[in-house]
Coordinates of C-alpha atoms in Angstrom, one line a residue:
X26 CA 193.4 32.7 67.0
X27 CA 190.8 34.6 64.9
X28 CA 189.1 37.6 66.4
X29 CA 185.5 37.3 67.4
X30 CA 183.1 39.3 65.5
X31 CA 180.7 41.5 67.5
X32 CA 177.5 43.4 66.7
X33 CA 178.7 46.6 68.3
X34 CA 182.1 48.0 69.0
X35 CA 183.0 51.0 71.0
X36 CA 186.2 52.8 70.4
X37 CA 187.9 54.4 73.3
X38 CA 189.8 57.6 72.9
X39 CA 193.6 57.4 73.5
X40 CA 193.5 59.8 76.5
X41 CA 190.7 60.3 78.7
X42 CA 190.1 63.2 81.1
X43 CA 189.7 62.1 84.7
X44 CA 186.6 63.5 86.3
X45 CA 186.1 62.6 90.1
X46 CA 182.3 62.5 89.7
X47 CA 182.5 60.0 87.0
X48 CA 183.2 57.2 89.6
X49 CA 179.9 58.0 91.4
X50 CA 177.9 58.1 88.0
X51 CA 179.4 54.8 87.1
X52 CA 178.3 53.3 90.4
X53 CA 174.8 54.7 90.1
X54 CA 174.6 53.3 86.5
X55 CA 175.7 49.8 87.7
X56 CA 173.2 49.8 90.5
X57 CA 170.5 50.9 88.1
X58 CA 171.5 48.3 85.6
X59 CA 171.7 45.6 88.2
X60 CA 168.1 46.0 89.1
X61 CA 166.8 46.4 85.6
X62 CA 168.8 43.5 84.2
X63 CA 167.7 41.7 81.0
X64 CA 167.5 38.4 83.0
X65 CA 163.9 38.2 84.4
X66 CA 165.0 35.9 87.3
X67 CA 167.6 38.5 88.5
X68 CA 165.2 41.5 88.1
X69 CA 164.2 42.9 91.5
X70 CA 160.6 42.1 92.4
X71 CA 158.1 44.8 93.2
X72 CA 157.9 43.6 96.8
X73 CA 161.6 43.7 97.1
X74 CA 162.2 47.1 95.7
X75 CA 158.9 48.9 94.8
X76 CA 160.6 51.6 92.6
X77 CA 162.2 48.9 90.4
X78 CA 159.3 48.7 88.1
X79 CA 160.2 52.1 86.8
X80 CA 162.4 51.1 83.9
X81 CA 163.6 54.6 82.7
X82 CA 165.9 56.5 85.0
X83 CA 166.8 59.7 83.2
X84 CA 170.3 61.4 83.6
X85 CA 169.7 64.7 85.3
X86 CA 171.8 67.8 85.9
X87 CA 170.6 70.6 88.4
X88 CA 172.5 73.8 88.2
X89 CA 172.0 77.2 89.8
X90 CA 172.5 80.7 88.5
X91 CA 172.0 84.0 90.3
X92 CA 168.3 84.1 89.4
X93 CA 167.2 80.5 88.7
X94 CA 167.6 76.8 89.0
X95 CA 167.8 74.9 85.8
X96 CA 167.1 71.2 85.6
X97 CA 168.1 69.3 82.5
X98 CA 166.9 65.6 82.0
X99 CA 167.4 63.1 79.2
X100 CA 164.1 61.6 78.4
X101 CA 164.7 60.0 74.8
X102 CA 161.7 58.4 73.1
X103 CA 159.2 60.2 75.2
X104 CA 156.5 62.5 73.6
X105 CA 156.2 65.9 75.1
X106 CA 152.5 65.1 76.0
X107 CA 153.6 62.1 78.0
X108 CA 155.7 64.2 80.4
X109 CA 154.4 65.6 83.6
X110 CA 156.2 68.2 85.7
X111 CA 155.1 69.1 89.2
X112 CA 157.0 71.9 91.0
X113 CA 156.5 73.1 94.5
X114 CA 158.5 75.8 96.2
X115 CA 161.2 73.4 97.4
X116 CA 160.7 70.2 95.2
X117 CA 160.4 69.1 91.5
X118 CA 158.9 65.8 90.3
X119 CA 159.1 64.7 86.7
X120 CA 157.0 61.6 85.5
X121 CA 156.4 60.1 82.1
X122 CA 155.9 57.0 80.2
X123 CA 157.5 55.7 77.1
X124 CA 155.1 53.3 75.4
X125 CA 156.6 50.1 73.9
X126 CA 156.4 49.3 70.2
X127 CA 154.5 46.5 69.2
X128 CA 156.5 43.4 68.4
X129 CA 156.1 41.9 65.0
X130 CA 156.2 38.1 64.8
X131 CA 158.2 38.3 61.5
X132 CA 160.9 40.2 63.3
X133 CA 163.7 38.6 65.5
X134 CA 165.6 40.8 67.9
X135 CA 169.3 40.2 68.1
X136 CA 169.8 43.1 70.6
X137 CA 167.1 44.7 72.6
X138 CA 168.4 47.3 75.1
X139 CA 165.9 50.2 74.7
X140 CA 163.8 50.7 77.8
X141 CA 160.1 51.3 77.9
X142 CA 157.8 51.9 80.8
X143 CA 157.3 54.5 83.5
X144 CA 159.6 57.2 84.7
X145 CA 159.3 59.2 87.9
X146 CA 162.1 61.1 89.6
X147 CA 161.8 63.7 92.4
X148 CA 164.4 66.1 93.7
X149 CA 164.6 68.5 96.7
X150 CA 165.6 71.9 95.6
X151 CA 168.6 73.5 97.2
X152 CA 166.5 76.8 97.4
X153 CA 163.0 78.1 97.3
X154 CA 161.6 78.8 93.8
X155 CA 158.5 80.3 92.4
X156 CA 156.3 77.5 91.0
X157 CA 154.0 79.8 89.2
X158 CA 156.8 81.1 87.0
X159 CA 158.4 77.7 86.0
X160 CA 159.0 77.3 82.2
X161 CA 160.0 74.1 80.5
X162 CA 161.1 73.1 77.0
X163 CA 161.4 69.6 75.5
X164 CA 163.6 69.3 72.4
X165 CA 165.6 66.2 71.0
X166 CA 164.9 64.0 74.0
X167 CA 166.2 66.7 76.6
X168 CA 163.9 68.3 79.0
X169 CA 164.9 71.7 80.4
X170 CA 163.1 73.2 83.3
X171 CA 163.8 76.9 84.4
X172 CA 162.7 77.7 87.9
X173 CA 163.1 81.3 88.9
X174 CA 164.2 81.7 92.7
X175 CA 161.9 83.2 95.1
X176 CA 162.8 86.5 96.7
X177 CA 164.3 85.9 100.1
X178 CA 163.6 88.5 102.7
X179 CA 166.8 90.1 103.8
X180 CA 167.9 89.6 107.4
X181 CA 167.5 92.6 109.6
X182 CA 169.6 92.8 112.8
X183 CA 167.9 94.5 115.8
X184 CA 169.9 95.2 118.9
X185 CA 167.9 94.4 122.1
X186 CA 168.9 95.8 125.2
X187 CA 168.4 93.8 128.3
X188 CA 167.6 95.8 131.5
X189 CA 168.4 94.5 135.0

């Protein structure tokens, strides 16, 4: 039987490293894809899941060093002026919009997987930060936000004597 030709083909490495968190990432990706399916009748309606109209869900890493929290988010196709970052002392919200390209009647799409639309994600931060000192860079579709940790007052122990 002749082999079927495909438009795209992914080669898998002979040996993959097992990472336990990949299972959760795959589940999240499957759940996200289910609600943003290319089949309009299967797409979640706004009344069913209000957040489903958000078509872009960035992959996010939030890591911590001794002095700061660093959030990295993939936002391909967005212009830096279309990204808004709001940081409070214990929460970060990133929002933006990727504007769709105008379809040309003389062009026929054989595959169309790029997503356009709104993006909005919020995360509770694991520690208090200084919002006024936050710095962000955006390069090659990667947003990186550096949030310095706030000074935490040291705990002072005081011995209280109880008198009868």
